[in-house]
């Protein structure tokens, strides 16, 4: 799955366009490397997102195309 879509589906970022902009600005990293919005995300990847002065670090547990709001938190775990 594309990185921007994963960030939206997992609700780490609310809108896909915002996820795209974050990737273009170099604020999203997968396994320690700056990632483009089109980068593939798979289970086991570590994603770092820079929100201003706050950093969020999560591990991808599952990748699903669609998921209900309540189940979105099961797609990743905070590190």
PDB file of C-alpha atoms in Angstrom:
ATOM      1  CA  UNK A   1       0.000   0.000   0.000  1.00  0.00           C
ATOM      2  CA  UNK A   2       1.167   3.540  -0.695  1.00  0.00           C
ATOM      3  CA  UNK A   3       2.509   5.467   2.294  1.00  0.00           C
ATOM      4  CA  UNK A   4       0.087   8.392   1.940  1.00  0.00           C
ATOM      5  CA  UNK A   5      -2.906   6.036   1.785  1.00  0.00           C
ATOM      6  CA  UNK A   6      -1.672   4.042   4.807  1.00  0.00           C
ATOM      7  CA  UNK A   7      -1.295   7.211   6.884  1.00  0.00           C
ATOM      8  CA  UNK A   8      -4.888   8.172   6.041  1.00  0.00           C
ATOM      9  CA  UNK A   9      -6.463   4.713   6.501  1.00  0.00           C
ATOM     10  CA  UNK A  10      -4.667   4.187   9.833  1.00  0.00           C
ATOM     11  CA  UNK A  11      -5.721   7.731  10.836  1.00  0.00           C
ATOM     12  CA  UNK A  12      -2.191   8.809  11.751  1.00  0.00           C
ATOM     13  CA  UNK A  13      -2.894  11.773   9.440  1.00  0.00           C
ATOM     14  CA  UNK A  14      -6.498  12.804   8.799  1.00  0.00           C
ATOM     15  CA  UNK A  15      -6.367  13.599   5.054  1.00  0.00           C
ATOM     16  CA  UNK A  16      -4.441  12.014   2.218  1.00  0.00           C
ATOM     17  CA  UNK A  17      -3.483  15.415   0.769  1.00  0.00           C
ATOM     18  CA  UNK A  18      -1.949  16.391   4.126  1.00  0.00           C
ATOM     19  CA  UNK A  19      -0.090  13.059   4.176  1.00  0.00           C
ATOM     20  CA  UNK A  20       1.192  13.822   0.652  1.00  0.00           C
ATOM     21  CA  UNK A  21       2.415  17.264   1.727  1.00  0.00           C
ATOM     22  CA  UNK A  22       4.181  15.827   4.794  1.00  0.00           C
ATOM     23  CA  UNK A  23       5.984  13.296   2.575  1.00  0.00           C
ATOM     24  CA  UNK A  24       6.957  15.948   0.028  1.00  0.00           C
ATOM     25  CA  UNK A  25       8.392  18.106   2.833  1.00  0.00           C
ATOM     26  CA  UNK A  26      10.584  15.188   3.977  1.00  0.00           C
ATOM     27  CA  UNK A  27       8.870  14.847   7.376  1.00  0.00           C
ATOM     28  CA  UNK A  28       8.026  11.140   7.006  1.00  0.00           C
ATOM     29  CA  UNK A  29      10.613   8.364   7.240  1.00  0.00           C
ATOM     30  CA  UNK A  30      10.312   4.610   6.764  1.00  0.00           C
ATOM     31  CA  UNK A  31      12.991   2.512   8.477  1.00  0.00           C
ATOM     32  CA  UNK A  32      15.221   5.566   8.906  1.00  0.00           C
ATOM     33  CA  UNK A  33      15.044   6.776   5.282  1.00  0.00           C
ATOM     34  CA  UNK A  34      13.066   9.772   4.011  1.00  0.00           C
ATOM     35  CA  UNK A  35      10.083   8.378   2.088  1.00  0.00           C
ATOM     36  CA  UNK A  36       7.993   9.654  -0.795  1.00  0.00           C
ATOM     37  CA  UNK A  37       4.195   9.410  -0.721  1.00  0.00           C
ATOM     38  CA  UNK A  38       4.360   6.560  -3.254  1.00  0.00           C
ATOM     39  CA  UNK A  39       6.645   4.391  -1.088  1.00  0.00           C
ATOM     40  CA  UNK A  40       5.301   0.912  -0.325  1.00  0.00           C
ATOM     41  CA  UNK A  41       4.386   0.156   3.297  1.00  0.00           C
ATOM     42  CA  UNK A  42       4.405  -3.399   4.627  1.00  0.00           C
ATOM     43  CA  UNK A  43       3.983  -5.031   8.030  1.00  0.00           C
ATOM     44  CA  UNK A  44       7.064  -4.616  10.216  1.00  0.00           C
ATOM     45  CA  UNK A  45       8.088  -1.202   8.840  1.00  0.00           C
ATOM     46  CA  UNK A  46       8.935   1.586  11.294  1.00  0.00           C
ATOM     47  CA  UNK A  47       7.415   4.967  10.370  1.00  0.00           C
ATOM     48  CA  UNK A  48       8.616   8.281  11.873  1.00  0.00           C
ATOM     49  CA  UNK A  49       6.436  11.366  11.356  1.00  0.00           C
ATOM     50  CA  UNK A  50       7.627  14.843  12.313  1.00  0.00           C
ATOM     51  CA  UNK A  51       4.732  17.079  13.507  1.00  0.00           C
ATOM     52  CA  UNK A  52       6.367  20.451  14.193  1.00  0.00           C
ATOM     53  CA  UNK A  53       8.491  19.809  17.298  1.00  0.00           C
ATOM     54  CA  UNK A  54       6.746  16.503  18.092  1.00  0.00           C
ATOM     55  CA  UNK A  55       7.806  13.177  16.599  1.00  0.00           C
ATOM     56  CA  UNK A  56       5.567  10.121  16.288  1.00  0.00           C
ATOM     57  CA  UNK A  57       7.212   6.714  15.851  1.00  0.00           C
ATOM     58  CA  UNK A  58       5.046   3.690  15.011  1.00  0.00           C
ATOM     59  CA  UNK A  59       5.493   0.115  13.833  1.00  0.00           C
ATOM     60  CA  UNK A  60       3.188  -1.134  11.081  1.00  0.00           C
ATOM     61  CA  UNK A  61       1.298  -4.233  12.278  1.00  0.00           C
ATOM     62  CA  UNK A  62      -1.166  -4.773   9.422  1.00  0.00           C
ATOM     63  CA  UNK A  63      -1.928  -3.228   6.040  1.00  0.00           C
ATOM     64  CA  UNK A  64      -5.616  -3.091   5.032  1.00  0.00           C
ATOM     65  CA  UNK A  65      -7.359  -1.157   2.249  1.00  0.00           C
ATOM     66  CA  UNK A  66     -10.380  -0.232   4.358  1.00  0.00           C
ATOM     67  CA  UNK A  67     -10.877  -0.257   8.102  1.00  0.00           C
ATOM     68  CA  UNK A  68     -13.451   1.071  10.562  1.00  0.00           C
ATOM     69  CA  UNK A  69     -12.539   3.984  12.813  1.00  0.00           C
ATOM     70  CA  UNK A  70     -12.493   1.814  15.940  1.00  0.00           C
ATOM     71  CA  UNK A  71     -10.142  -0.735  14.339  1.00  0.00           C
ATOM     72  CA  UNK A  72      -7.698   1.814  12.877  1.00  0.00           C
ATOM     73  CA  UNK A  73      -5.538   1.802  16.033  1.00  0.00           C
ATOM     74  CA  UNK A  74      -4.908  -1.932  15.553  1.00  0.00           C
ATOM     75  CA  UNK A  75      -2.985  -1.237  12.328  1.00  0.00           C
ATOM     76  CA  UNK A  76       0.048   0.128  14.198  1.00  0.00           C
ATOM     77  CA  UNK A  77       1.713   0.283  17.609  1.00  0.00           C
ATOM     78  CA  UNK A  78       3.529   3.257  19.125  1.00  0.00           C
ATOM     79  CA  UNK A  79       7.241   2.855  19.878  1.00  0.00           C
TER      80      UNK A  79
END
